[in-house]
Amino acid sequence: MRILIVEDEIRLAEALGQIMWEHKYTADMVYNGEDGLDYAMSGIYDVVILDVMLPKMNGFDVVRAMRKEKNRTPVLMLTARFETSDKVKGLDCGADDYLTKPFETEELLARVRALSRRKGEVVVEHLSYGDISLNLDTYMLECGEKSVHLGMKEFEVLRLLLSNPKSVLPKETILLKIWGSETDAEDNNVEVYISFLRKKLAFLGSRASIGTVRKIGYRMEEHMP
């Protein structure tokens, strides 16, 4: 399970990340609302843990923008406020659950597990583009009668591209969102996995391809017969 933590208190964000890693979850951390929205819209997360009071864009506006763009990733909002009106506002904006600081680790994990199960009820099992379909449960990439299994990083890179089919994704963005901010990976890691994916698309005989936008990054393309 991949978790996005949007929290401006860096020590708390790191503590939350450590809790997730200790329980075998992948966690990415960002520290303001604008970055939180950008990451959440990638579509690669199972749950977003979102603070209310954030610089640049508050948590209410983040979740409202997510829902406006039809992003249904479950959101758990965190706040130090006890007022019922704040909780109601968060839920009305589109949040799925609410947790008041301070909280117990076990309660946090239980709510994250519950939200991850809820995601399965509202999110489709496939991402499609042109004649290809990516199964989000089995990591199988399908084209007509043919299919091929993707490795973890291949899957994550292609999922990111398919979640943003009209966008050019810079190498730096792919590197940050797939490998994380603490990684030693470099741009050539992205190039290697793009090459792997291109070979698998060719093996499938797909009209879909991953195009290179020189000096910028990559995007999905479709070649008509």
PDB file of C-alpha atoms in Angstrom, residues 4 13 16 19 26 32 47 76 81 87 92-93 98 114 121 145 155-156 162 169 173 203 208 221:
ATOM      1  CA  LEU A   4       0.875  10.119   0.789  1.00  0.00           C
ATOM      2  CA  ALA A  13       5.526  13.951   8.976  1.00  0.00           C
ATOM      3  CA  LEU A  16       4.107   9.228  10.397  1.00  0.00           C
ATOM      4  CA  ILE A  19       5.081   4.296  11.286  1.00  0.00           C
ATOM      5  CA  THR A  26       5.397   2.840   1.159  1.00  0.00           C
ATOM      6  CA  ASN A  32       2.566  22.120   1.825  1.00  0.00           C
ATOM      7  CA  VAL A  47      -4.644   6.710   0.944  1.00  0.00           C
ATOM      8  CA  LEU A  76      -7.853  10.986   6.146  1.00  0.00           C
ATOM      9  CA  ARG A  81      -8.900  21.347  16.299  1.00  0.00           C
ATOM     10  CA  LYS A  87     -14.913  18.052  11.053  1.00  0.00           C
ATOM     11  CA  ASP A  92     -18.394  18.088   3.268  1.00  0.00           C
ATOM     12  CA  CYS A  93     -15.343  18.997   1.176  1.00  0.00           C
ATOM     13  CA  TYR A  98     -11.144  12.679  10.317  1.00  0.00           C
ATOM     14  CA  ALA A 114     -10.321   0.857   6.552  1.00  0.00           C
ATOM     15  CA  GLU A 121     -15.087  -0.049  -3.731  1.00  0.00           C
ATOM     16  CA  GLU A 145      -5.352 -11.329 -26.491  1.00  0.00           C
ATOM     17  CA  PHE A 155       4.129  -0.873 -12.992  1.00  0.00           C
ATOM     18  CA  GLU A 156       4.515   2.326 -10.969  1.00  0.00           C
ATOM     19  CA  LEU A 162      -1.513   6.428 -17.637  1.00  0.00           C
ATOM     20  CA  LEU A 169       5.965  14.210 -17.124  1.00  0.00           C
ATOM     21  CA  THR A 173       8.824  14.319 -11.424  1.00  0.00           C
ATOM     22  CA  PHE A 203       6.119  -7.232 -27.584  1.00  0.00           C
ATOM     23  CA  ALA A 208       0.405   2.889 -27.656  1.00  0.00           C
ATOM     24  CA  GLU A 221       1.255   8.553 -27.418  1.00  0.00           C
TER      25      GLU A 221
END
